[in-house]
Amino acid sequence: MTKPRSRRGGGRPTIADVARKAGVGAITVSRALREPERVSEELRRQILAAVDELGYVPDPNARALASARAEVFGVLVPSLTNNVFAEVVRGIYDSLSDGPFRVQLGNTHYSGLEEERLLQVFGSQRPAALIVAGIDQTPTSRKLLENAGCPVVQVMETGPDPVDMMVGFSHLDGGRTATEHLIEMGYRRIGFIGARMDPRSQRRLAGYRVAMEKAGLLDPRLITTTPVLSSVSLGRELFRDALAKMPTLDGVFCNNDDIALGVLFECHRASIDVPKTIGIVGFNDLDMMQVAFPSITSIRTHRYEIGRRAVAMALAAIGGNRPEQRVVDLGFELKQRESTGRWSI
Amino acid sequence: MTKPRSRRGGGRPTIADVARKAGVGAITVSRALREPERVSEELRRQILAAVDELGYVPDPNARALASARAEVFGVLVPSLTNNVFAEVVRGIYDSLSDGPFRVQLGNTHYSGLEEERLLQVFGSQRPAALIVAGIDQTPTSRKLLENAGCPVVQVMETGPDPVDMMVGFSHLDGGRTATEHLIEMGYRRIGFIGARMDPRSQRRLAGYRVAMEKAGLLDPRLITTTPVLSSVSLGRELFRDALAKMPTLDGVFCNNDDIALGVLFECHRASIDVPKTIGIVGFNDLDMMQVAFPSITSIRTHRYEIGRRAVAMALAAIGGNRPEQRVVDLGFELKQRESTGRWSI
DNA sequence: ATGGCGAATGGTAGCGCTACCAATGGCGGC
DNA sequence: GCCGCCATTGGTAGCGCTACCATTCGCCAT
């Protein structure tokens, strides 16, 4: 004594409707959709025709419940507006858009606690894979990732102890390379300016320290940082602070390109010659760096590619052939531009 | 003859485990979690204790399947890296982070077809609400939105014919205000420079046309556009094109701030005085506009607030009290800065 | 002829949760 | 004292799909 039709559902067609229309069993429809090669060509055609005619779209919730596995990639980033993470996320979306997988995006706001909460929530969905930014998870988060029961990719950085897989590059090397470049170009009193000192920024600073130490140039008064969120205007302010503290400054390595741009604008405003009086290096190499006047030297990082590669590795792992190389270092490139051309311009 | 324990699930606790531990029925646990006021205080306490002890997290898929309603907000934007949409999305996430709702984000890449596809996919999940950017949906998309069976909020723009609700502002008025400002400040041969001419950019251009027409200054050769994706470097190139086409140009209204920044940098490079020789107005008022040298006049738009408001309206509608004002115009502000101070600097 | 094997298809029994109704018990009104 | 009502709580029956076993059939080896 079944009711006329689905009691609660909005009357949308179900797999049973398709099966009836195509004159097959429901399970065959299910197979035709998920593993077409396991169904004879003729039935497959009939089924797809019925799907089309009814406008059937599988219910992902029912699917997830029945198979104990949701076709969802959980993605955790610390910021949605920071261009760097936006690019990573774009890479992830672009790589996933033509497959069956959805993306579940979470914003941790650079908070370990928030990350734990989101991992808890994401875990409850039994995602197909997890992609998380950074390698400095709290012990609790790390445990959650290890017990997630799905491939995990840590992105943005590489490190010695992956939960599962990693795609990124060494921020320490990036910071060192940037600083060494300034030294090579003849700058001596080189400052570090950094906002929102997250672990990656800390490692860039560490790279700066290594290079300065090696050259015998390190002076703690050269370092200006703040935990405040990064922005162009903050770059300007920090640069003024740095100059006030150390008027003989002749170069700055900036935490990121926003800060570098703020420094450049302040130099314009204060009629400080770039690159003669001050050399500037940014980090990430946003599009605007090569357009700025003078154009700004920066460390180009491969954000979009990190997103793509993370998905590729996760998909491989889901498909059963876990890549042998579990930690992928995509490196970076020093893009030398006018802002550090002390002698050549 | 039931099997020892959940056959497929990874052994995570279910609502039945909690019910057993608390000595109540499963349905009571369900209620204690969703409508606590309907369960006596004592039982509620016992149940929450059991939940805590077992580390129970409800399975959103099972929930969605049983209630025919997923606790998901579907969000469609044309770009993930464009700061404007990133801000809207951030507002949405921030407003939703402490409730039960998840966000399902889709990137349409400015494609109507992609939008249709994503709406199809999103619809299959029976979301709690849909938030879509723009008001120019294809007929198919519009139909999908109308039949979604949930609150729908169109964001970024306002218009006469909402599918359901709207939050945004008038891009035409914004374009007109920006152009009128240039005219008032004494500029006459004012160009329009625009990249990726999506419907909103088109309307800003229309606003420019209205203002120029009214002042008797309109000349089609003043308009330079391209369908290419916007960027700072593109702004520089388009400005060079515009100047080549019309060397007597004395002002530009830019489609957006990236373009404006590109124009500013090219002016620096070509030693064109801003604002004396050329006045510049941007659109959106990103942080860097007020830091640039000279600082750049722009139309400040309230992106973050649009995201927040859209969620607030959707939540109200879900809660049963649909706001009486279905179209909310959040307006914009002209931020006058140095880049248009022809006589005053 | 018989058995066995693989390919194709189907039936059944859930996945974990909630809608719907039923049941229980306390209490005030008549 | 009986009825009805409200406040609580529970049982049952799915939601739409897929995992896990059949089952069927053709075909080849023995």
Tab-separated table of N, CA and C (backbone and C1' of nucleotides) in Angstrom, chain B residues 14-15 30 34 56 59 62-63 66, chain C residues 13-21:
chain	number	residue	atom	x	y	z
B	14	THR	N	26.578	6.586	15.434
B	14	THR	CA	25.374	7.079	14.771
B	14	THR	C	24.393	7.554	15.835
B	15	ILE	N	23.315	8.069	15.346
B	15	ILE	CA	22.324	8.590	16.268
B	15	ILE	C	21.791	7.470	17.174
B	30	SER	N	17.477	13.156	17.914
B	30	SER	CA	17.346	14.023	16.743
B	30	SER	C	16.727	15.354	17.140
B	34	ARG	N	18.076	19.345	17.147
B	34	ARG	CA	17.547	20.337	16.202
B	34	ARG	C	16.563	21.311	16.843
B	56	TYR	N	29.869	12.245	18.708
B	56	TYR	CA	28.914	12.094	17.615
B	56	TYR	C	28.779	13.380	16.803
B	59	ASP	N	25.390	13.042	10.425
B	59	ASP	CA	25.751	12.890	9.020
B	59	ASP	C	24.843	13.788	8.181
B	62	ALA	N	22.717	11.965	5.419
B	62	ALA	CA	21.533	11.248	5.889
B	62	ALA	C	20.444	12.248	6.266
B	63	ARG	N	20.861	13.311	6.886
B	63	ARG	CA	19.944	14.355	7.274
B	63	ARG	C	19.227	14.917	6.044
B	66	ALA	N	16.779	12.384	4.518
B	66	ALA	CA	15.561	12.144	5.293
B	66	ALA	C	14.631	13.353	5.303
C	13	DA	P	15.454	-8.761	2.302
C	13	DA	O5'	16.627	-7.905	2.963
C	13	DA	C5'	17.981	-8.344	2.811
C	13	DA	C4'	18.914	-7.207	3.130
C	13	DA	C3'	18.491	-6.370	4.345
C	13	DA	O3'	19.662	-6.066	5.081
C	13	DA	C1'	18.764	-4.965	2.499
C	14	DG	P	19.546	-5.693	6.578
C	14	DG	O5'	18.610	-4.389	6.490
C	14	DG	C5'	19.103	-3.178	6.999
C	14	DG	C4'	20.377	-2.749	6.306
C	14	DG	C3'	20.781	-1.341	6.710
C	14	DG	O3'	22.141	-1.293	7.047
C	14	DG	C1'	20.400	-1.446	4.346
C	15	DC	P	22.597	-0.319	8.172
C	15	DC	O5'	23.152	0.960	7.425
C	15	DC	C5'	24.363	0.930	6.688
C	15	DC	C4'	24.567	2.281	6.034
C	15	DC	C3'	24.206	3.454	6.938
C	15	DC	O3'	25.410	3.990	7.474
C	15	DC	C1'	23.200	3.673	4.732
C	16	DG	P	25.572	4.041	9.062
C	16	DG	O5'	24.799	5.356	9.474
C	16	DG	C5'	25.201	6.598	8.930
C	16	DG	C4'	24.069	7.583	9.082
C	16	DG	C3'	23.580	7.778	10.522
C	16	DG	O3'	23.602	9.168	10.772
C	16	DG	C1'	21.756	7.347	9.087
C	17	DC	P	23.109	9.796	12.107
C	17	DC	O5'	21.676	10.336	11.679
C	17	DC	C5'	21.622	11.426	10.763
C	17	DC	C4'	20.255	11.512	10.141
C	17	DC	C3'	19.157	11.998	11.077
C	17	DC	O3'	19.000	13.411	10.902
C	17	DC	C1'	18.442	10.208	9.633
C	18	DT	P	18.046	14.180	11.887
C	18	DT	O5'	16.631	14.014	11.186
C	18	DT	C5'	16.447	14.530	9.881
C	18	DT	C4'	15.065	14.191	9.376
C	18	DT	C3'	13.919	14.774	10.204
C	18	DT	O3'	12.891	15.126	9.276
C	18	DT	C1'	13.682	12.449	10.106
C	19	DA	P	11.864	16.252	9.634
C	19	DA	O5'	10.497	15.650	9.051
C	19	DA	C5'	10.370	15.393	7.665
C	19	DA	C4'	9.136	14.549	7.404
C	19	DA	C3'	7.846	15.065	8.035
C	19	DA	O3'	6.770	14.837	7.140
C	19	DA	C1'	8.356	12.937	8.930
C	20	DC	P	5.362	15.415	7.422
C	20	DC	O5'	4.610	14.173	8.066
C	20	DC	C5'	4.652	12.903	7.408
C	20	DC	C4'	4.058	11.853	8.322
C	20	DC	C3'	2.849	12.329	9.131
C	20	DC	O3'	1.743	11.497	8.831
C	20	DC	C1'	4.403	11.189	10.510
C	21	DC	P	0.259	11.934	9.279
C	21	DC	O5'	0.031	11.049	10.575
C	21	DC	C5'	-0.012	9.638	10.384
C	21	DC	C4'	0.410	8.941	11.639
C	21	DC	C3'	-0.628	9.018	12.769
C	21	DC	O3'	-1.131	7.714	12.986
C	21	DC	C1'	1.596	9.320	13.566
